[in-house]
Amino acid sequence: RLNRYFRRSSELLRHFFALRDLMEEEQSPGGAAPGGKDEYERKTARIVSGMEGVYREMEAVRKELPQTEQGEIMRKMCLPIMDQLDWAFKLHRDGTGGGGGGFMDVEEIF
């Protein structure tokens, strides 16, 4: 399962940062990128939604792991992936879209 979460989150993060680059390129002077701001924001919202889903799944799996040494190791191995997603959520909320457009920090849900 951990391998699947790693691959899924890596792919979502790759798309997230690629779209951020395109949005920044479009905002630079004389750098109108094809696609338009609305389209980029729509795609980014879908990607962030996917990242939220992965984060929530991982949080649920971490809570279900047994209270054994192996379970503790797996919990710790999930944290770097979740930290990467959390940083992307913060970038989205604080940087892209001027305040996040109603984006909610995933940690507040749990």
Coordinates of C-alpha atoms in Angstrom, one line a residue:
R1 CA 0.0 0.0 0.0
L2 CA 2.8 2.4 0.9
N3 CA 4.3 2.0 -2.6
R4 CA 0.9 2.9 -4.1
Y5 CA 0.6 6.0 -2.0
F6 CA 4.1 7.1 -2.8
R7 CA 3.5 6.7 -6.6
R8 CA 0.1 8.4 -6.5
S9 CA 1.3 11.3 -4.4
S10 CA 4.4 11.8 -6.5
E11 CA 2.3 11.9 -9.7
L12 CA -0.1 14.4 -8.2
L13 CA 2.7 16.6 -6.9
R14 CA 4.4 16.5 -10.3
H15 CA 1.3 17.8 -12.0
F16 CA 0.6 20.3 -9.2
F17 CA 4.1 21.9 -9.6
A18 CA 3.9 21.8 -13.4
L19 CA 0.7 23.7 -13.3
R20 CA 2.1 26.2 -10.8
D21 CA 5.0 26.8 -13.2
L22 CA 2.6 27.4 -16.1
M23 CA 0.5 29.8 -14.1
E24 CA 3.6 31.7 -13.1
E25 CA 4.7 31.8 -16.7
E26 CA 1.3 33.2 -17.7
Q27 CA 1.5 35.9 -15.1
S28 CA 5.0 37.0 -16.1
P29 CA 5.2 40.0 -18.5
G30 CA 4.8 39.0 -22.1
G31 CA 4.5 35.3 -21.1
A32 CA 0.9 34.4 -21.9
A33 CA 0.9 30.6 -21.8
P34 CA -1.8 28.7 -23.7
G35 CA -4.8 27.5 -21.7
G36 CA -5.8 30.5 -19.6
K37 CA -5.8 31.1 -15.9
D38 CA -9.3 29.7 -15.4
E39 CA -8.4 26.4 -17.0
Y40 CA -5.2 26.1 -14.9
E41 CA -7.1 26.9 -11.7
R42 CA -9.7 24.2 -12.5
K43 CA -7.0 21.6 -13.2
T44 CA -5.2 22.6 -10.0
A45 CA -8.4 22.2 -8.0
R46 CA -8.8 18.7 -9.3
I47 CA -5.2 17.8 -8.5
V48 CA -5.5 19.2 -5.0
S49 CA -8.7 17.2 -4.5
G50 CA -6.8 14.1 -5.5
M51 CA -4.0 15.0 -3.1
E52 CA -6.6 15.5 -0.3
G53 CA -8.0 12.0 -1.0
V54 CA -4.5 10.4 -0.8
Y55 CA -3.8 12.3 2.4
R56 CA -7.1 11.2 4.0
E57 CA -6.5 7.6 3.0
M58 CA -3.1 7.5 4.4
E59 CA -4.3 9.1 7.6
A60 CA -7.0 6.4 8.0
V61 CA -4.4 3.6 7.2
R62 CA -2.0 5.1 9.8
K63 CA -4.8 5.0 12.5
E64 CA -5.7 1.4 11.6
L65 CA -2.1 0.1 11.9
P66 CA -1.5 -2.3 14.8
Q67 CA 0.3 -1.0 17.9
T68 CA 3.3 -3.1 17.2
E69 CA 6.9 -2.3 16.2
Q70 CA 6.0 -3.0 12.5
G71 CA 3.0 -0.8 12.7
E72 CA 5.0 2.0 14.2
I73 CA 7.6 1.7 11.4
M74 CA 4.9 1.9 8.8
R75 CA 3.3 5.0 10.5
K76 CA 6.7 6.7 10.4
M77 CA 7.2 5.8 6.7
C78 CA 3.9 7.5 5.8
L79 CA 4.9 10.8 7.4
P80 CA 7.3 12.0 4.6
I81 CA 4.7 11.5 2.0
M82 CA 2.0 13.2 4.0
D83 CA 4.4 16.1 4.8
Q84 CA 5.0 16.6 1.1
L85 CA 1.3 16.8 0.5
D86 CA 0.8 19.1 3.4
W87 CA 3.4 21.5 2.0
A88 CA 1.7 21.5 -1.4
F89 CA -1.6 22.3 0.4
K90 CA 0.0 25.2 2.1
L91 CA 1.5 26.5 -1.2
H92 CA -1.9 26.2 -2.8
R93 CA -3.7 28.0 0.0
D94 CA -1.1 30.7 0.5
G95 CA 0.3 31.2 -3.0
T96 CA -1.9 30.1 -5.8
G97 CA -5.3 31.6 -6.3
G98 CA -5.0 34.4 -3.8
G99 CA -5.8 32.9 -0.4
G100 CA -6.9 29.5 -1.6
G101 CA -10.5 30.2 -2.7
G102 CA -12.1 28.3 0.2
F103 CA -9.4 25.6 0.5
M104 CA -9.4 23.9 3.8
D105 CA -6.4 22.5 5.6
V106 CA -6.7 18.7 5.7
E107 CA -5.3 18.5 9.2
E108 CA -8.3 20.5 10.5
I109 CA -10.7 17.7 9.5
F110 CA -9.1 15.1 11.7

